[in-house]
Short mmCIF file of C-alpha atoms and ligand atoms in Angstrom, two decimals:
data_model
loop_
_atom_site.label_atom_id
_atom_site.label_comp_id
_atom_site.label_asym_id
_atom_site.label_seq_id
_atom_site.Cartn_x
_atom_site.Cartn_y
_atom_site.Cartn_z
CA MET A 1 -101.13 30.51 148.99
CA ASP A 2 -101.27 30.02 145.28
CA ILE A 3 -104.55 30.80 143.53
CA THR A 4 -105.04 29.86 139.90
CA ILE A 5 -107.83 29.63 137.38
CA LYS A 6 -108.60 26.33 135.74
CA PHE A 7 -111.22 25.31 133.23
CA TYR A 8 -113.24 22.14 133.38
CA GLY A 9 -111.10 19.36 132.03
CA GLU A 10 -107.86 20.95 133.27
CA THR A 11 -108.15 19.28 136.65
CA LYS A 12 -105.48 16.76 135.82
CA SER A 13 -103.86 16.42 139.22
CA LYS A 14 -106.03 15.17 142.04
CA ALA A 15 -106.73 17.77 144.72
CA ASP A 16 -107.28 17.11 148.40
CA LEU A 17 -110.67 18.75 148.26
CA LEU A 18 -113.34 19.67 145.72
CA VAL A 19 -115.87 22.25 146.86
CA ALA A 20 -119.24 22.80 145.23
CA ALA A 21 -122.41 24.48 146.41
CA SER A 22 -126.12 24.16 145.94
CA PHE A 23 -129.14 26.30 146.78
CA GLN A 24 -131.97 25.12 148.94
CA GLY A 25 -134.58 23.02 147.20
CA GLU A 26 -132.57 22.25 144.06
CA LYS A 27 -133.45 18.75 142.90
CA THR A 28 -130.07 18.06 141.37
CA PRO A 29 -126.55 19.21 142.13
CA PRO A 30 -125.12 21.98 139.93
CA ALA A 31 -124.71 20.70 136.38
CA ALA A 32 -121.15 21.98 136.31
CA LEU A 33 -120.23 19.35 138.86
CA ARG A 34 -121.05 16.63 136.34
CA THR A 35 -118.60 18.14 133.87
CA VAL A 36 -115.84 18.40 136.44
CA ASP A 37 -116.33 15.05 138.16
CA SER A 38 -119.21 12.76 137.21
CA ALA A 39 -118.63 10.59 140.29
CA ALA A 40 -118.88 13.65 142.54
CA PHE A 41 -122.08 14.59 140.77
CA GLU A 42 -123.60 11.16 141.40
CA LEU A 43 -122.63 11.24 145.07
CA ALA A 44 -124.15 14.69 145.49
CA LYS A 45 -127.28 13.63 143.62
CA ALA A 46 -127.69 10.60 145.86
CA ALA A 47 -127.27 12.79 148.93
CA ILE A 48 -130.05 15.06 147.72
CA GLN A 49 -132.37 12.20 146.75
CA LYS A 50 -131.82 10.38 150.05
CA LYS A 51 -132.56 13.66 151.86
CA ARG A 52 -129.09 13.75 153.35
CA PHE A 53 -128.64 17.21 151.85
CA SER A 54 -131.25 19.87 151.26
CA GLY A 55 -129.13 22.95 150.52
CA LYS A 56 -130.14 24.78 153.68
CA GLU A 57 -127.94 27.70 154.64
CA GLY A 58 -124.87 26.53 156.52
CA GLU A 59 -125.35 22.89 155.57
CA GLN A 60 -122.29 20.89 154.59
CA PHE A 61 -122.20 17.41 153.08
CA SER A 62 -118.89 15.71 152.65
CA SER A 63 -117.80 12.48 151.06
CA TYR A 64 -114.49 10.67 150.76
CA ASP A 65 -115.73 8.08 148.29
CA GLY A 66 -112.96 6.35 146.37
CA SER A 67 -114.78 6.83 143.09
CA LEU A 68 -114.10 10.57 143.12
CA LYS A 69 -112.01 11.56 140.12
CA VAL A 70 -110.50 15.01 140.64
CA ALA A 71 -110.18 15.10 144.42
CA ASN A 72 -109.97 12.87 147.44
CA GLU A 73 -112.88 14.59 149.11
CA LEU A 74 -116.04 16.31 148.00
CA VAL A 75 -117.68 19.02 150.06
CA LEU A 76 -121.11 20.25 149.05
CA LEU A 77 -122.24 23.45 150.74
CA GLY A 78 -125.84 24.49 151.25
CA LEU A 79 -126.35 28.16 150.35
CA GLY A 80 -129.95 28.56 151.48
CA LYS A 81 -132.64 30.18 149.37
CA LYS A 82 -131.45 31.57 146.07
CA ASN A 83 -133.33 34.85 146.47
CA GLY A 84 -131.65 35.49 149.82
CA TRP A 85 -128.16 34.96 148.41
CA SER A 86 -125.79 37.88 148.79
CA ARG A 87 -122.20 38.97 148.42
CA GLU A 88 -121.69 38.89 152.15
CA LYS A 89 -123.03 35.35 152.41
CA LEU A 90 -120.68 34.33 149.62
CA ARG A 91 -117.75 35.85 151.54
CA LYS A 92 -118.67 34.00 154.70
CA ARG A 93 -118.99 30.65 152.94
CA ILE A 94 -115.72 31.05 151.07
CA ALA A 95 -113.95 31.97 154.31
CA GLY A 96 -115.52 28.83 155.77
CA VAL A 97 -114.04 26.75 152.98
CA LEU A 98 -110.54 27.97 153.77
CA SER A 99 -110.99 27.43 157.47
CA TYR A 100 -112.25 23.86 156.85
CA ALA A 101 -109.31 23.10 154.58
CA LYS A 102 -106.87 24.45 157.15
CA CYS A 103 -108.43 22.52 160.03
CA GLN A 104 -108.23 19.30 158.02
CA ASP A 105 -104.69 20.21 156.95
CA LEU A 106 -105.61 19.98 153.27
CA LYS A 107 -103.09 21.42 150.84
CA THR A 108 -104.85 21.63 147.50
CA VAL A 109 -108.42 22.72 146.86
CA TYR A 110 -110.65 23.03 143.81
CA ILE A 111 -113.56 25.43 144.07
CA LEU A 112 -116.42 25.19 141.60
CA VAL A 113 -117.04 28.93 141.53
CA GLU A 114 -120.01 28.74 139.17
CA SER A 115 -122.01 26.73 141.69
CA PHE A 116 -121.95 29.81 143.96
CA LEU A 117 -123.60 32.06 141.38
CA GLY A 118 -127.15 33.25 141.89
CA GLY A 119 -129.26 36.25 142.80
CA PRO A 120 -127.15 39.40 142.50
CA ILE A 121 -123.91 37.51 142.01
CA ARG A 122 -122.69 36.85 138.51
CA THR A 123 -119.44 35.40 137.25
CA ASP A 124 -117.50 38.67 136.98
CA GLU A 125 -118.24 39.62 140.56
CA ALA A 126 -117.68 36.18 142.03
CA ALA A 127 -114.39 36.02 140.17
CA GLU A 128 -113.20 38.89 142.39
CA ILE A 129 -115.03 38.14 145.61
CA VAL A 130 -113.81 34.54 145.90
CA PRO A 131 -110.04 35.07 145.67
CA GLU A 132 -110.21 38.39 147.56
CA THR A 133 -111.98 36.68 150.44
CA LEU A 134 -109.61 33.72 150.43
CA ASP A 135 -106.64 36.06 150.79
CA ARG A 136 -108.31 38.08 153.53
CA ALA A 137 -109.33 34.97 155.41
CA ASP A 138 -105.80 33.59 155.13
CA TYR A 139 -104.24 36.56 156.97
CA ARG A 140 -102.80 35.97 160.44
CA PHE A 141 -100.86 38.32 162.67
CA ASP A 142 -98.54 35.73 164.19
CA LYS A 143 -95.05 37.13 163.70
CA TYR A 144 -94.46 37.42 167.44
CA LEU A 145 -95.49 33.87 168.31
CA SER A 146 -92.33 31.97 169.10
CA LYS A 147 -93.82 28.57 169.84
CA LYS A 148 -94.75 27.68 166.33
CA ASP A 149 -95.20 24.05 167.47
CA ASP A 150 -98.31 25.01 169.37
CA ASN A 151 -99.52 26.77 166.28
CA PRO A 152 -98.95 24.36 163.43
CA LYS A 153 -98.88 26.40 160.30
CA ARG A 154 -101.67 24.71 158.50
CA GLU A 155 -101.27 26.22 155.15
CA VAL A 156 -103.36 25.62 152.08
CA LYS A 157 -100.80 25.59 149.28
CA GLN A 158 -102.88 25.70 146.15
CA ILE A 159 -106.39 26.75 145.32
CA ALA A 160 -107.76 26.41 141.83
CA LEU A 161 -110.91 28.28 140.88
CA LEU A 162 -112.82 26.22 138.34
CA TYR A 163 -114.76 27.80 135.49
CA SER A 164 -116.49 26.52 132.36
CA LYS A 165 -115.91 29.14 129.69
CA LYS A 166 -112.41 29.37 128.39
CA SER A 167 -113.56 32.37 126.35
CA GLN A 168 -113.70 34.30 129.62
CA LYS A 169 -110.08 33.51 130.46
CA ASN A 170 -108.80 37.07 130.09
CA SER A 171 -111.49 38.71 132.19
CA LEU A 172 -111.24 35.99 134.85
CA GLU A 173 -107.48 36.37 135.06
CA LYS A 174 -107.87 40.11 135.35
CA ALA A 175 -110.46 39.75 138.11
CA LEU A 176 -108.10 37.43 139.98
CA ARG A 177 -105.22 39.88 139.64
CA CYS A 178 -107.33 42.80 140.88
CA ALA A 179 -108.76 40.80 143.75
CA ARG A 180 -105.32 39.84 144.98
CA ILE A 181 -104.05 43.40 144.77
CA VAL A 182 -107.01 44.65 146.78
CA ALA A 183 -106.71 41.87 149.37
CA ASP A 184 -102.98 42.49 149.64
CA ALA A 185 -103.70 46.16 150.41
CA VAL A 186 -106.25 45.18 153.04
CA ASN A 187 -103.87 42.75 154.69
CA PHE A 188 -101.02 45.24 154.53
CA THR A 189 -103.24 47.80 156.24
CA ARG A 190 -104.22 45.24 158.88
CA HIS A 191 -100.56 44.50 159.46
CA LEU A 192 -99.66 48.17 159.98
CA ILE A 193 -102.48 48.44 162.51
CA ASN A 194 -101.80 45.19 164.34
CA GLU A 195 -98.15 46.08 164.83
CA PRO A 196 -97.90 47.41 168.38
CA ALA A 197 -97.27 51.08 169.04
CA ASN A 198 -93.68 50.45 170.15
CA VAL A 199 -92.92 49.01 166.73
CA MET A 200 -95.07 51.35 164.64
CA PRO A 201 -94.71 54.91 165.98
CA PRO A 202 -95.22 57.84 163.58
CA ARG A 203 -91.71 57.62 162.12
CA GLN A 204 -92.11 53.94 161.33
CA LEU A 205 -95.49 54.50 159.76
CA ALA A 206 -93.91 57.21 157.64
CA ALA A 207 -91.11 54.84 156.66
CA GLN A 208 -93.68 52.28 155.57
CA ALA A 209 -95.46 54.89 153.46
CA ARG A 210 -92.16 55.92 151.90
CA GLU A 211 -91.39 52.31 151.01
CA ILE A 212 -94.83 51.78 149.43
CA ALA A 213 -94.35 54.93 147.35
CA ARG A 214 -90.92 53.74 146.26
CA GLN A 215 -92.30 50.37 145.17
CA GLY A 216 -95.28 51.94 143.41
CA LYS A 217 -93.11 54.68 141.87
CA PHE A 218 -95.20 57.55 143.16
CA ARG A 219 -94.41 60.61 145.26
CA CYS A 220 -94.05 60.64 149.01
CA GLN A 221 -93.28 63.64 151.14
CA ILE A 222 -92.92 63.48 154.90
CA LEU A 223 -93.14 66.65 156.95
CA GLY A 224 -91.32 66.39 160.27
CA PRO A 225 -91.72 68.49 163.43
CA ALA A 226 -89.81 71.47 162.07
CA GLU A 227 -91.90 71.76 158.91
CA ILE A 228 -95.11 71.11 160.81
CA LYS A 229 -94.19 74.00 163.10
CA LYS A 230 -93.25 76.18 160.14
CA HIS A 231 -96.69 75.52 158.66
CA LYS A 232 -98.25 76.48 161.99
CA MET A 233 -100.21 73.24 162.22
CA GLY A 234 -101.24 73.93 165.78
CA GLY A 235 -103.39 70.83 166.17
CA ILE A 236 -100.69 68.36 165.19
CA ILE A 237 -98.12 70.18 167.32
CA ALA A 238 -100.36 70.27 170.39
CA VAL A 239 -101.27 66.59 170.31
CA SER A 240 -97.73 65.39 169.69
CA GLN A 241 -96.01 67.54 172.32
CA GLY A 242 -96.69 65.13 175.17
CA SER A 243 -94.74 62.36 173.46
CA HIS A 244 -91.07 61.74 172.72
CA GLU A 245 -92.14 60.51 169.31
CA PRO A 246 -91.98 63.34 166.77
CA PRO A 247 -95.06 63.96 164.62
CA GLN A 248 -94.99 63.12 160.94
CA LEU A 249 -97.26 64.36 158.19
CA ILE A 250 -97.33 61.83 155.38
CA ILE A 251 -98.25 63.14 151.94
CA LEU A 252 -98.56 60.62 149.12
CA GLU A 253 -99.27 61.56 145.55
CA TYR A 254 -100.20 59.05 142.90
CA GLY A 255 -101.17 59.57 139.27
CA THR A 256 -99.87 63.04 138.45
CA ALA A 257 -100.42 62.16 134.79
CA HIS A 258 -104.16 62.04 135.43
CA LYS A 259 -104.48 65.48 136.99
CA LYS A 260 -106.89 66.57 134.28
CA ALA A 261 -109.46 64.09 135.58
CA GLY A 262 -109.50 65.98 138.88
CA THR A 263 -107.85 65.27 142.21
CA ILE A 264 -109.17 63.11 145.00
CA CYS A 265 -107.80 63.69 148.49
CA LEU A 266 -107.85 60.97 151.12
CA VAL A 267 -107.03 61.87 154.70
CA GLY A 268 -106.50 59.33 157.50
CA LYS A 269 -106.13 59.72 161.25
CA GLY A 270 -102.75 58.37 162.35
CA VAL A 271 -102.65 58.32 166.14
CA THR A 272 -100.20 55.47 166.61
CA PHE A 273 -101.24 55.25 170.24
CA ASP A 274 -103.98 57.10 172.06
CA THR A 275 -103.58 57.22 175.83
CA GLY A 276 -105.98 60.14 175.93
CA GLY A 277 -103.16 62.45 177.01
CA ILE A 278 -103.71 64.36 180.27
CA SER A 279 -107.44 63.51 179.99
CA ILE A 280 -106.16 59.97 180.31
CA LYS A 281 -108.26 56.99 179.28
CA PRO A 282 -109.27 54.23 181.68
CA SER A 283 -106.74 51.36 181.52
CA ARG A 284 -109.35 48.82 180.48
CA ASP A 285 -108.97 48.11 176.74
CA MET A 286 -106.33 50.80 176.40
CA GLU A 287 -104.00 48.33 174.68
CA LYS A 288 -106.39 48.42 171.74
CA MET A 289 -105.59 52.08 171.14
CA LYS A 290 -102.75 51.06 168.84
CA TYR A 291 -105.51 50.85 166.25
CA ASP A 292 -106.10 54.59 166.41
CA MET A 293 -104.03 54.91 163.24
CA SER A 294 -106.42 52.72 161.22
CA GLY A 295 -107.44 55.66 159.01
CA ALA A 296 -103.83 56.47 158.13
CA ALA A 297 -103.05 52.79 157.50
CA ALA A 298 -106.09 52.54 155.20
CA VAL A 299 -104.94 55.58 153.21
CA ILE A 300 -101.49 54.03 152.73
CA GLY A 301 -103.08 50.70 151.74
CA ILE A 302 -105.40 52.40 149.25
CA LEU A 303 -102.50 54.21 147.56
CA LYS A 304 -100.58 50.94 147.42
CA ALA A 305 -103.45 49.24 145.60
CA ALA A 306 -104.30 52.27 143.43
CA SER A 307 -100.78 52.31 142.02
CA ARG A 308 -100.73 48.56 141.39
CA LEU A 309 -104.16 48.72 139.75
CA LYS A 310 -102.91 51.68 137.71
CA LEU A 311 -106.12 53.60 138.40
CA PRO A 312 -106.43 56.51 135.95
CA LEU A 313 -106.81 59.04 138.77
CA HIS A 314 -104.85 61.67 140.61
CA ILE A 315 -104.97 60.73 144.27
CA ILE A 316 -103.41 62.53 147.23
CA GLY A 317 -103.14 60.61 150.48
CA ILE A 318 -102.54 62.60 153.65
CA ALA A 319 -101.93 61.07 157.05
CA PRO A 320 -101.13 63.16 160.12
CA CYS A 321 -99.31 60.82 162.49
CA VAL A 322 -98.74 61.43 166.19
CA GLU A 323 -98.63 59.64 169.50
CA ASN A 324 -101.04 61.01 172.12
CA MET A 325 -99.15 60.81 175.42
CA PRO A 326 -99.38 62.60 178.77
CA GLY A 327 -95.67 63.52 179.00
CA GLY A 328 -94.33 66.58 180.78
CA GLY A 329 -94.71 68.70 177.68
CA ALA A 330 -98.25 67.58 177.04
CA GLN A 331 -101.02 70.01 176.24
CA ARG A 332 -103.45 70.71 179.09
CA PRO A 333 -107.21 70.87 179.13
CA GLY A 334 -108.03 74.53 178.73
CA ASP A 335 -105.13 75.25 176.41
CA ILE A 336 -106.09 77.42 173.47
CA ILE A 337 -104.32 76.64 170.24
CA LYS A 338 -104.29 78.14 166.77
CA MET A 339 -104.86 75.80 163.91
CA TYR A 340 -103.38 75.70 160.39
CA ASN A 341 -106.39 77.56 158.98
CA GLY A 342 -106.14 80.26 161.64
CA LYS A 343 -109.10 79.24 163.78
CA SER A 344 -108.62 79.00 167.54
CA VAL A 345 -109.56 75.93 169.52
CA GLU A 346 -109.95 75.43 173.24
CA VAL A 347 -108.78 71.95 174.17
CA ILE A 348 -111.51 70.86 176.55
CA ASN A 349 -110.44 67.24 176.44
CA THR A 350 -106.99 66.06 175.32
CA ASP A 351 -108.57 62.71 174.42
CA ALA A 352 -110.42 64.40 171.57
CA GLU A 353 -107.09 64.53 169.75
CA GLY A 354 -108.06 62.96 166.43
CA ARG A 355 -110.09 65.95 165.33
CA LEU A 356 -107.16 68.28 166.17
CA ILE A 357 -104.72 66.55 163.86
CA LEU A 358 -107.34 65.91 161.16
CA ALA A 359 -108.40 69.56 161.20
CA ASP A 360 -104.90 70.63 160.17
CA ALA A 361 -104.64 67.84 157.60
CA LEU A 362 -108.03 68.64 156.06
CA ALA A 363 -107.25 72.34 155.87
CA TYR A 364 -103.89 71.47 154.29
CA ALA A 365 -105.60 69.15 151.78
CA GLU A 366 -107.55 72.10 150.36
CA ARG A 367 -104.38 73.34 148.64
CA PHE A 368 -104.77 70.44 146.19
CA LYS A 369 -108.24 71.72 145.20
CA PRO A 370 -109.79 68.26 145.43
CA LYS A 371 -112.89 67.24 143.48
CA ALA A 372 -113.59 64.98 146.45
CA LEU A 373 -112.14 65.11 149.94
CA ILE A 374 -112.63 62.00 152.04
CA ASP A 375 -111.34 61.37 155.53
CA MET A 376 -111.29 58.17 157.55
CA ALA A 377 -110.76 58.07 161.28
CA THR A 378 -111.29 56.02 164.41
CA LEU A 379 -112.69 59.24 165.71
CA THR A 380 -115.27 58.58 168.41
CA GLY A 381 -116.12 55.92 170.94
CA ALA A 382 -119.69 57.10 170.43
CA CYS A 383 -119.63 55.68 166.91
CA ALA A 384 -118.68 52.25 168.23
CA VAL A 385 -121.39 52.60 170.87
CA THR A 386 -123.97 53.38 168.18
CA PHE A 387 -123.07 50.85 165.50
CA ALA A 388 -120.89 48.26 167.27
CA ASP A 389 -118.65 46.75 164.58
CA LYS A 390 -121.50 46.67 162.05
CA ALA A 391 -121.42 50.05 160.33
CA ILE A 392 -119.27 53.02 159.45
CA GLY A 393 -120.63 56.39 160.56
CA LEU A 394 -120.85 58.42 157.35
CA MET A 395 -121.18 62.20 157.28
CA GLY A 396 -120.38 65.06 154.96
CA ASN A 397 -121.53 68.07 152.99
CA ASP A 398 -122.23 66.53 149.59
CA HIS A 399 -125.16 64.20 149.21
CA ALA A 400 -123.99 62.81 145.88
CA LEU A 401 -120.56 61.92 147.26
CA ILE A 402 -122.06 60.35 150.37
CA GLU A 403 -124.38 58.27 148.23
CA ARG A 404 -121.53 57.03 146.06
CA ILE A 405 -119.55 55.99 149.09
CA ARG A 406 -122.56 54.36 150.70
CA LYS A 407 -123.25 52.36 147.54
CA ALA A 408 -119.62 51.26 147.33
CA GLY A 409 -119.93 50.03 150.90
CA GLU A 410 -123.04 48.00 150.09
CA THR A 411 -121.00 46.27 147.41
CA THR A 412 -117.94 45.58 149.54
CA GLY A 413 -119.80 44.73 152.72
CA GLU A 414 -118.46 47.79 154.56
CA ARG A 415 -121.86 49.19 155.36
CA CYS A 416 -122.28 52.89 156.06
CA TRP A 417 -125.00 54.76 157.85
CA GLU A 418 -125.37 58.48 157.39
CA LEU A 419 -125.69 60.81 160.35
CA PRO A 420 -126.88 64.42 160.00
CA LEU A 421 -124.62 67.47 160.24
CA TRP A 422 -127.29 70.04 161.04
CA ASP A 423 -126.09 73.52 161.91
CA GLU A 424 -127.73 73.24 165.32
CA TYR A 425 -125.12 70.69 166.31
CA PHE A 426 -122.46 73.34 166.10
CA GLU A 427 -123.91 75.04 169.17
CA ILE A 428 -122.57 72.14 171.25
CA ILE A 429 -118.96 72.88 170.34
CA LYS A 430 -119.13 76.63 169.85
CA GLY A 431 -116.35 78.20 171.89
CA HIS A 432 -116.55 80.77 174.67
CA HIS A 433 -112.93 81.86 174.82
CA SER A 434 -112.04 80.44 171.43
CA ASP A 435 -113.76 79.90 168.08
CA ILE A 436 -114.41 76.23 168.72
CA MET A 437 -114.04 73.71 171.54
CA ASN A 438 -112.62 70.29 170.75
CA ALA A 439 -115.26 68.53 172.83
CA GLY A 440 -118.85 69.20 173.77
CA SER A 441 -121.29 67.79 176.24
CA GLY A 442 -120.66 64.23 175.19
CA TYR A 443 -124.11 63.95 173.61
CA GLY A 444 -124.13 63.35 169.87
CA GLY A 445 -120.41 62.62 170.07
CA THR A 446 -119.96 61.23 166.56
CA ILE A 447 -121.80 64.15 164.99
CA THR A 448 -120.12 66.90 167.03
CA ALA A 449 -116.71 65.45 166.12
CA ALA A 450 -117.64 65.71 162.46
CA MET A 451 -119.03 69.22 163.02
CA PHE A 452 -115.61 70.13 164.36
CA LEU A 453 -113.91 68.80 161.21
CA LYS A 454 -116.41 70.69 159.05
CA GLU A 455 -114.97 73.95 160.40
CA PHE A 456 -111.73 73.14 158.59
CA VAL A 457 -113.19 72.08 155.27
CA THR A 458 -113.85 74.54 152.47
CA SER A 459 -114.28 71.91 149.77
CA LYS A 460 -117.83 71.52 148.47
CA SER A 461 -117.49 67.77 148.33
CA TRP A 462 -116.34 66.29 151.60
CA ALA A 463 -117.16 63.02 153.32
CA HIS A 464 -116.08 61.74 156.70
CA LEU A 465 -116.03 58.07 157.68
CA ASP A 466 -115.93 57.29 161.38
CA ILE A 467 -114.45 53.80 161.51
CA ALA A 468 -114.04 53.55 165.29
CA GLY A 469 -116.42 50.59 165.49
CA THR A 470 -115.46 48.75 162.33
CA ALA A 471 -111.67 48.98 162.23
CA TRP A 472 -111.19 46.30 164.87
CA VAL A 473 -112.90 43.07 165.86
CA ASP A 474 -112.55 41.60 169.34
CA SER A 475 -113.09 38.01 168.24
CA ASN A 476 -112.43 35.87 165.19
CA LYS A 477 -114.94 36.31 162.38
CA PRO A 478 -115.25 34.36 159.11
CA TYR A 479 -112.71 36.45 157.21
CA ASN A 480 -111.36 38.63 160.02
CA THR A 481 -109.18 37.33 162.80
CA ARG A 482 -109.20 39.15 166.10
CA GLY A 483 -107.59 42.53 165.52
CA ALA A 484 -107.54 45.01 162.66
CA THR A 485 -110.01 44.58 159.79
CA GLY A 486 -108.52 46.98 157.26
CA VAL A 487 -111.93 48.58 156.86
CA GLY A 488 -111.94 51.54 154.50
CA VAL A 489 -109.55 50.07 151.97
CA ARG A 490 -112.05 48.10 149.91
CA ILE A 491 -114.89 50.61 150.10
CA ILE A 492 -112.72 53.49 148.92
CA LEU A 493 -111.05 51.40 146.23
CA GLU A 494 -114.51 50.37 145.01
CA PHE A 495 -115.50 54.02 145.03
CA LEU A 496 -112.33 55.04 143.15
CA ARG A 497 -112.69 52.32 140.54
CA HIS A 498 -116.09 53.75 139.62
CA TRP A 499 -115.11 57.39 139.96
CA LYS A 500 -116.15 59.78 137.23
CA SER A 501 -115.87 63.45 138.05
N1 BES B 601 -109.56 57.22 169.47
C1 BES B 601 -110.64 57.66 170.26
C2 BES B 601 -111.97 57.12 169.79
C3 BES B 601 -112.20 55.65 169.99
C4 BES B 601 -112.62 55.19 171.21
C5 BES B 601 -112.00 54.78 168.97
C6 BES B 601 -112.85 53.85 171.39
C7 BES B 601 -112.23 53.46 169.14
C8 BES B 601 -112.67 52.98 170.35
C9 BES B 601 -110.73 59.18 170.23
O1 BES B 601 -109.52 59.83 170.16
C10 BES B 601 -111.37 59.59 171.51
O2 BES B 601 -110.80 59.35 172.52
N2 BES B 601 -112.54 60.20 171.43
C11 BES B 601 -113.25 60.61 172.58
C12 BES B 601 -113.77 61.99 172.34
C13 BES B 601 -114.34 62.65 173.55
C14 BES B 601 -113.25 62.91 174.57
C15 BES B 601 -115.00 63.95 173.15
C16 BES B 601 -114.37 59.63 172.81
O3 BES B 601 -114.96 59.15 171.83
O4 BES B 601 -114.64 59.30 173.96
MN1 MN B 602 -108.62 60.08 172.04
ZN1 ZN B 603 -108.03 58.80 169.24
#
């Protein structure tokens, strides 16, 4: 899909579709429409006057009138009340535009971006949101479908975003470039996650990370089983020992030239498949557990985008990758293991494996003396139970950091909700025969998991994002098809782009 910027008057070739939008109660169509296509403007005006279009949210008026100048079809979208307009509504409508164009098998589309502006959304923001959403909405995971005939590849070839002010050309072009880099990272992350566990075991994930680092010309170090053992990373060893797939610790380093600005460490859970181990999961929905490496995939995606955006930051990405299987060598419930930081853990439940591998990775991350340490993980079913796919569970030890991340999520539509890490919660996982237990009573599951991680963090500025509910959707949504969402990539990139230490 080709996305370009055009200015009014540059719409020389006739597109299949021209899309404009109007808020509820507006007496006339957006003035910009008159500049782009006076016939379209008149048609839209007539529709409003004849009460065929009122601008209500979700409304769509379409016309194929032969008098249209720049396209064969005009679609006018109702955006609802201007004061209720939001970024998320914009995303949904833009995804709807792409889906409409695909259904109708349209190849070329003009979008009058300025008619979507209002409320909190100004040109600069829309200039990123629109193309970013188009790219996200265009993503399909269909590489394994052999009967392409049943799935005609309805592809929109060319989308032109129409703007009025040529003076803004540079900033609009830049916004488009950034948007496509971010969306590419999201879709890449979704791809890594959607790939089944037989195709994307830890070694493959590591190979993907290595390739991204090669392309982006930044450092990548992979620790294999021998080095992981040498480092005495007891958590990673214990979880991986029930699988034939060797564990891999991915360490990415971007922006060494910007070390002075302070280091940011990102850590992502990379369980390429979670059977639960000996504490085996019920078979229902188990196939979904290939998405248990969503945190790791997000970290790789973020580094990919950070390098392409040339962010002036020093970022370390760490992803402990394992497969949690109940093989003959598997750890048992009751096993007591010693972690990288020396603490002992009784493995009450082998299905609470994420915290075991993250604990080692977080403790390892401290060697980089990060100004901010952020981990992302599909850590607890309890988080999905609490928030469904609507919010990230956000926890940590630094209010300012949490607030920055939360704000970034409001902007990107990856909403976060903070949960408390009160000391009293530690009682639930305090060990009897070991320092800590890896599972408690089951109550407060999302919080106790984070309390466990906290035992391995010495950094004063740490945040933990539980993405168990948000990393996957079970049905098609406006800009997410069934499967991985790539959550975490945009929120952290938004956070990084505004980072000042
Ligand atoms: N990967 C799961 C968490 C999960 C469950 C993510 C469902 C997405 C959907 C994690 O490893 C896990 O199994 N957690 C257990 C912890 C429990 C045994 C203390 C859980 O949440 O049930
Ligand atoms: Mn598990
Ligand atoms: Zn897991």
